[in-house]
C-alpha cells in the first residue's frame, strides 16, 4: 500500500526511478500547442446543428466538450471534492479496496495501470466501480467519505441520462434506426475517479500513457486543472478545462459500430509541478454478451464492413492483453481487404 501515490507523505522532491519513462515516451518540454483545442458544443443549440457538430467533431477529433448539458453544477463540483476526499483518507481506510488484478471487476483501488507487471509506472491512483443499475452496485462503493454514495449515486444517474442523450444524437446523425444504442449496447456504466498528484518533473512521467478507451463513450469531468491531451493529425492537442463542461470521446466499440465513420482517438494525461488533478470519468458500455459489429444500415457494396463481429466481453479480454503489449486492439478485429 506504500505504493499508492496518494498515501505517500508530503510532496516528493524527485521522481522515483520506476516512474521515469523511456526517453521516446517522455512528454518533454514540448507540450500541446496552446492555439489549438477540441470543439466545444452547446447542447442547448438547435438540435439539427448540434447533431452535425457532434458528428463532425467525432470524425475529426473523436473528442468534443459539451456545455449547457443539464447535469447540475453542484453535483459536478461535489463529485470531484468527494473523490479527492477519498484519496486523502488514511491508508487503512482505503486498503480494503486495493487490488492489482487487472481483471477484477469489483470496486477497485489501484495505482498506475498494472503495477505488478508493468515495466514502469504512471503517476496516477484510481478508484473504479460499476454503477448501473444503481441499486445493484451502490452497496459495493465506499461508505467513507460519508457523502460518497450520496453524491456519486445521483451524479452517475445524471451522467447516464446525458450519455444516452448524446448516443441518441449520434444515432440520428449516423442515420441508424431510432433507439439503436438502447438495450444491451448501453446496459453498463463504469466510473473511474483519477487522482494525479503534483509531480516534481512532469517532463519525465505521464499520468496515463497514450491510449484509446475500449467502451462506447466516455464523459469526463476534468475540473479546473489541465492535463488531458488528444492525439490529432500527428500532434498533441490540449483539452483545456472549461468550467462545468464534459469532455466526451468516442470509444473503440463505437468506432466499430459506426464502421469507422467515427474515430476513437488516442489520448494521454500529463502532470503538473504545483497542482494535483482529480477527474471523474464515466463510461457507457455494452453488456458482456452483446454483439459488437458494424451497423447493418451502414454497410453497402460501396462501404463494406471494416470490422468483424465479436462479443463485447471478448473485446475486453483482448484489450487488456494488447494494451499491455503496446498493440492496437482494433487491429485484431479489422477485416483485411
Ligand atoms: O483523467 C483524464 O483526464 C483522462 C482519464 C482517461 O483517459 C481514462 O480514464 O481513460
Ligand atoms: Fe481514457
Coordinates of C-alpha atoms and ligand atoms in Angstrom, one line a residue:
X1 CA 0.0 0.0 0.0
X2 CA 3.0 2.3 0.3
X3 CA 2.7 2.1 -3.5
X4 CA -0.3 4.4 -3.6
X5 CA 0.8 7.8 -4.6
X6 CA -2.0 9.4 -2.6
X7 CA -0.7 7.7 0.6
X8 CA 2.9 9.0 0.4
X9 CA 3.8 11.6 3.0
X10 CA 4.5 15.1 1.8
X11 CA 5.4 16.2 -1.7
X12 CA 8.1 14.2 -3.3
X13 CA 11.1 16.1 -4.4
X14 CA 12.4 13.7 -7.1
X15 CA 10.6 11.3 -9.4
X16 CA 11.3 7.7 -8.2
X17 CA 13.3 5.8 -10.9
X18 CA 10.5 3.3 -11.6
X19 CA 8.3 6.2 -12.8
X20 CA 10.8 7.5 -15.4
X21 CA 9.6 6.8 -18.9
X22 CA 11.9 5.6 -21.7
X23 CA 13.1 8.8 -23.5
X24 CA 10.9 8.3 -26.6
X25 CA 7.7 8.2 -24.4
X26 CA 8.5 11.2 -22.2
X27 CA 6.3 14.3 -22.8
X28 CA 9.4 16.6 -22.6
X29 CA 9.2 20.3 -22.7
X30 CA 7.1 20.4 -25.8
X31 CA 3.5 20.1 -24.6
X32 CA 0.4 20.6 -26.8
X33 CA 0.3 23.8 -28.8
X34 CA -1.9 26.3 -26.9
X35 CA -3.5 27.7 -30.1
X36 CA -5.5 24.6 -31.0
X37 CA -8.2 22.9 -28.9
X38 CA -11.0 20.4 -29.3
X39 CA -14.5 21.6 -30.5
X40 CA -17.0 23.0 -27.9
X41 CA -20.6 22.1 -28.4
X42 CA -23.6 23.9 -26.8
X43 CA -26.2 21.2 -26.1
X44 CA -28.9 23.9 -25.9
X45 CA -28.4 24.9 -29.5
X46 CA -30.6 24.0 -32.5
X47 CA -31.0 20.1 -32.4
X48 CA -30.0 19.6 -36.0
X49 CA -27.0 21.9 -35.7
X50 CA -25.9 20.1 -32.6
X51 CA -26.1 16.7 -34.3
X52 CA -24.0 18.0 -37.2
X53 CA -21.4 19.4 -34.8
X54 CA -21.2 16.2 -32.8
X55 CA -20.7 14.0 -35.9
X56 CA -18.1 16.4 -37.3
X57 CA -16.1 16.6 -34.1
X58 CA -16.4 12.8 -33.7
X59 CA -15.0 12.3 -37.2
X60 CA -12.2 14.9 -37.0
X61 CA -11.1 14.6 -33.4
X62 CA -13.1 11.8 -31.8
X63 CA -13.4 14.3 -28.9
X64 CA -15.5 17.4 -28.0
X65 CA -16.5 19.4 -25.0
X66 CA -20.2 19.7 -24.0
X67 CA -21.6 22.8 -22.3
X68 CA -25.2 23.5 -21.2
X69 CA -25.6 19.8 -20.9
X70 CA -28.1 19.8 -18.0
X71 CA -26.1 18.0 -15.3
X72 CA -26.3 20.0 -12.1
X73 CA -23.2 22.2 -11.5
X74 CA -23.3 21.5 -7.8
X75 CA -23.0 17.7 -8.4
X76 CA -20.2 18.2 -10.9
X77 CA -18.2 20.1 -8.2
X78 CA -19.2 17.8 -5.3
X79 CA -18.2 14.6 -7.1
X80 CA -14.6 16.0 -7.6
X81 CA -14.4 17.1 -3.9
X82 CA -15.6 13.8 -2.6
X83 CA -13.3 11.8 -4.9
X84 CA -10.4 13.9 -3.6
X85 CA -11.5 13.3 0.0
X86 CA -11.4 9.5 -0.8
X87 CA -7.8 9.7 -2.0
X88 CA -6.9 11.8 1.1
X89 CA -8.1 9.1 3.5
X90 CA -5.6 7.2 5.7
X91 CA -4.2 4.0 4.1
X92 CA -6.1 1.7 6.5
X93 CA -9.4 3.2 5.2
X94 CA -8.6 2.6 1.6
X95 CA -6.7 -0.7 1.6
X96 CA -9.7 -3.0 1.5
X97 CA -10.4 -1.7 -2.0
X98 CA -6.8 -2.2 -3.2
X99 CA -6.3 -4.8 -6.0
X100 CA -3.6 -5.4 -8.5
X101 CA -5.7 -7.8 -10.6
X102 CA -6.5 -6.1 -13.9
X103 CA -9.5 -8.4 -14.5
X104 CA -11.1 -7.7 -11.1
X105 CA -14.5 -6.1 -12.0
X106 CA -15.4 -5.0 -8.4
X107 CA -14.9 -1.7 -6.7
X108 CA -11.1 -1.5 -7.1
X109 CA -8.5 1.0 -6.0
X110 CA -5.2 0.8 -7.9
X111 CA -2.1 2.8 -8.6
X112 CA -0.6 3.3 -12.1
X113 CA -2.2 0.7 -14.6
X114 CA -0.8 -2.7 -13.9
X115 CA 1.6 -2.1 -11.0
X116 CA 2.7 -5.7 -10.6
X117 CA 3.6 -6.4 -14.2
X118 CA 4.4 -3.1 -16.0
X119 CA 8.0 -2.1 -16.8
X120 CA 7.5 1.5 -15.5
X121 CA 4.7 3.2 -13.6
X122 CA 2.3 6.0 -14.3
X123 CA 1.6 9.0 -12.0
X124 CA -2.0 8.1 -11.1
X125 CA -4.1 6.4 -8.4
X126 CA -7.7 5.5 -9.4
X127 CA -10.8 4.1 -7.9
X128 CA -13.2 2.3 -10.3
X129 CA -16.6 0.8 -9.9
X130 CA -19.7 -0.1 -11.9
X131 CA -22.8 2.0 -11.3
X132 CA -25.8 0.6 -13.3
X133 CA -28.4 -0.4 -12.2
X134 CA -27.5 1.8 -9.2
X135 CA -29.4 -0.3 -6.6
X136 CA -27.2 -3.4 -7.5
X137 CA -23.9 -1.5 -7.4
X138 CA -24.1 1.2 -4.8
X139 CA -23.5 -1.2 -1.8
X140 CA -20.1 -2.1 -3.2
X141 CA -19.0 1.6 -3.1
X142 CA -17.0 3.3 -0.3
X143 CA -19.0 4.5 2.8
X144 CA -16.2 6.8 3.7
X145 CA -16.2 9.7 2.9
X146 CA -19.7 9.8 4.4
X147 CA -21.0 11.7 1.3
X148 CA -19.6 9.3 -1.2
X149 CA -22.7 7.3 -2.1
X150 CA -25.0 10.3 -1.7
X151 CA -23.0 12.3 -4.3
X152 CA -21.7 9.6 -6.7
X153 CA -25.2 7.9 -6.8
X154 CA -27.2 10.9 -8.2
X155 CA -24.2 12.0 -10.3
X156 CA -23.9 8.6 -12.0
X157 CA -27.6 8.7 -12.9
X158 CA -27.5 12.3 -14.3
X159 CA -24.4 11.4 -16.3
X160 CA -26.1 8.3 -17.6
X161 CA -29.1 10.3 -18.9
X162 CA -26.7 12.7 -20.6
X163 CA -24.7 9.8 -22.2
X164 CA -27.8 8.2 -23.5
X165 CA -28.9 11.6 -24.9
X166 CA -25.6 12.0 -26.7
X167 CA -25.9 8.4 -28.1
X168 CA -29.4 9.3 -29.4
X169 CA -28.0 12.3 -31.2
X170 CA -25.1 10.2 -32.7
X171 CA -27.7 7.5 -33.7
X172 CA -29.7 10.2 -35.6
X173 CA -26.5 11.7 -37.1
X174 CA -25.3 8.4 -38.4
X175 CA -28.8 7.6 -39.8
X176 CA -29.2 4.5 -37.7
X177 CA -32.7 3.2 -36.8
X178 CA -34.1 5.0 -33.8
X179 CA -33.1 3.5 -30.4
X180 CA -30.1 1.6 -31.9
X181 CA -28.0 2.1 -28.8
X182 CA -30.7 1.3 -26.3
X183 CA -30.7 -2.2 -24.6
X184 CA -27.6 -4.3 -24.4
X185 CA -25.3 -1.9 -26.2
X186 CA -25.6 0.7 -23.4
X187 CA -26.5 -1.5 -20.5
X188 CA -23.4 -1.0 -18.4
X189 CA -21.8 2.0 -16.8
X190 CA -18.4 2.3 -15.2
X191 CA -16.9 5.2 -13.3
X192 CA -13.2 5.9 -12.6
X193 CA -12.1 8.6 -10.2
X194 CA -8.5 9.5 -11.1
X195 CA -6.0 11.3 -8.8
X196 CA -2.8 12.7 -10.3
X197 CA -0.6 14.2 -7.6
X198 CA 1.6 17.1 -8.3
X199 CA 4.9 15.8 -9.8
X200 CA 8.5 17.1 -9.3
X201 CA 9.3 16.6 -13.0
X202 CA 6.3 16.4 -15.4
X203 CA 8.7 16.2 -18.4
X204 CA 9.8 12.7 -17.4
X205 CA 6.5 11.0 -16.5
X206 CA 2.9 10.6 -17.6
X207 CA -0.3 10.3 -15.6
X208 CA -1.7 8.0 -18.3
X209 CA 0.1 6.8 -21.4
X210 CA -1.3 7.2 -25.0
X211 CA -4.4 5.0 -25.1
X212 CA -7.9 4.7 -26.6
X213 CA -11.0 3.9 -24.4
X214 CA -12.4 0.5 -25.2
X215 CA -16.2 1.1 -24.4
X216 CA -18.9 3.1 -26.2
X217 CA -18.5 6.7 -25.0
X218 CA -16.7 8.5 -22.2
X219 CA -18.0 11.6 -20.3
X220 CA -15.1 13.1 -18.4
X221 CA -15.5 15.7 -15.6
X222 CA -12.0 17.1 -15.5
X223 CA -12.4 20.0 -13.1
X224 CA -10.1 23.0 -13.5
X225 CA -6.6 21.6 -13.8
X226 CA -5.3 20.9 -17.4
X227 CA -3.6 17.6 -18.2
X228 CA -5.6 15.8 -20.9
X229 CA -4.2 15.8 -24.4
X230 CA -5.7 14.3 -27.6
X231 CA -3.7 12.9 -30.5
X232 CA -4.9 14.7 -33.7
X233 CA -3.1 15.0 -37.0
X234 CA 0.2 13.7 -35.6
X235 CA 0.3 16.2 -32.8
X236 CA -1.0 16.6 -29.2
X237 CA -3.9 18.9 -28.7
X238 CA -4.8 20.0 -25.2
X239 CA -8.4 19.6 -23.9
X240 CA -8.3 22.9 -22.0
X241 CA -10.6 22.8 -18.9
X242 CA -13.9 24.7 -19.3
X243 CA -15.8 25.2 -16.1
X244 CA -18.6 22.6 -15.7
X245 CA -18.1 21.2 -19.2
X246 CA -17.9 17.5 -20.0
X247 CA -15.2 16.2 -22.3
X248 CA -16.8 13.5 -24.4
X249 CA -14.9 10.9 -26.5
X250 CA -15.9 8.2 -28.9
X251 CA -14.6 4.7 -27.7
X252 CA -13.3 1.7 -29.7
X253 CA -16.7 -0.2 -29.8
X254 CA -18.5 2.9 -31.2
X255 CA -15.8 3.3 -33.9
X256 CA -16.6 -0.3 -34.9
X257 CA -20.4 0.1 -34.8
X258 CA -20.0 3.2 -37.0
X259 CA -17.9 1.2 -39.4
X260 CA -15.0 3.6 -38.9
X261 CA -17.1 6.8 -39.6
X262 CA -16.5 8.0 -36.0
X263 CA -13.0 8.0 -34.5
X264 CA -11.8 6.6 -31.2
X265 CA -8.9 8.9 -30.7
X266 CA -5.8 8.2 -28.6
X267 CA -5.2 10.5 -25.6
X268 CA -2.8 10.8 -22.6
X269 CA -2.5 12.7 -19.3
X270 CA 0.4 14.9 -18.4
X271 CA 1.1 16.0 -14.8
X272 CA 1.9 19.4 -13.3
X273 CA 4.5 20.5 -10.8
X274 CA 2.5 22.7 -8.5
X275 CA -1.0 21.2 -8.5
X276 CA -2.7 17.9 -8.1
X277 CA -5.5 16.9 -10.5
X278 CA -8.7 15.0 -9.7
X279 CA -11.0 13.8 -12.5
X280 CA -14.1 11.6 -12.7
X281 CA -14.6 9.6 -15.9
X282 CA -17.9 7.9 -16.7
X283 CA -18.1 5.2 -19.4
X284 CA -21.3 3.9 -21.1
X285 CA -20.6 0.3 -22.1
X286 CA -22.3 -2.8 -23.6
X287 CA -23.2 -5.9 -21.5
X288 CA -20.5 -8.6 -21.9
X289 CA -22.7 -10.9 -24.2
X290 CA -23.8 -8.1 -26.6
X291 CA -22.6 -8.5 -30.1
X292 CA -20.4 -5.7 -31.4
X293 CA -20.3 -5.2 -35.2
X294 CA -20.6 -2.5 -37.9
X295 CA -24.3 -1.4 -38.0
X296 CA -26.0 -3.2 -40.9
X297 CA -27.5 0.0 -42.3
X298 CA -24.0 1.5 -42.7
X299 CA -22.9 -1.5 -44.8
X300 CA -23.2 -1.5 -48.6
X301 CA -21.3 -2.6 -51.6
X302 CA -19.5 0.7 -51.6
X303 CA -19.0 0.6 -47.9
X304 CA -18.1 -2.9 -46.9
X305 CA -17.7 -3.9 -43.2
X306 CA -14.3 -2.9 -41.9
X307 CA -14.6 -4.9 -38.7
X308 CA -15.5 -8.5 -37.7
X309 CA -18.4 -9.3 -35.2
X310 CA -17.5 -10.3 -31.7
X311 CA -18.9 -10.1 -28.2
X312 CA -18.2 -7.1 -26.0
X313 CA -16.6 -9.4 -23.4
X314 CA -14.2 -11.0 -25.9
X315 CA -13.1 -7.5 -26.9
X316 CA -12.4 -6.5 -23.3
X317 CA -10.2 -9.5 -22.7
X318 CA -8.1 -8.8 -25.8
X319 CA -8.0 -5.1 -25.0
X320 CA -6.2 -5.8 -21.7
X321 CA -3.7 -8.1 -23.3
X322 CA -3.0 -5.9 -26.3
X323 CA -2.7 -2.7 -24.4
X324 CA -0.1 -4.4 -22.2
X325 CA 2.0 -5.3 -25.2
X326 CA 1.7 -1.8 -26.8
X327 CA -0.5 -3.2 -29.6
X328 CA -3.6 -1.5 -31.1
X329 CA -6.6 -3.8 -30.1
X330 CA -8.7 -2.6 -33.0
X331 CA -6.2 -4.2 -35.4
X332 CA -7.3 -7.7 -34.4
X333 CA -10.9 -7.0 -35.4
X334 CA -10.1 -5.3 -38.7
X335 CA -11.2 -7.1 -41.9
X336 CA -8.3 -7.0 -44.4
X337 CA -9.3 -6.4 -48.0
Ligands
LIG1 O1 -8.2 12.0 -16.3 C1 -8.2 12.3 -17.5 O2 -8.0 13.4 -17.9 C2 -8.4 11.2 -18.5 C3 -8.7 9.8 -18.0 C4 -8.8 8.8 -19.0 O3 -8.3 8.9 -20.2 C5 -9.4 7.4 -18.7 O4 -9.7 7.2 -17.5 O5 -9.5 6.6 -19.6
LIG2 FE1 -9.0 7.4 -21.5

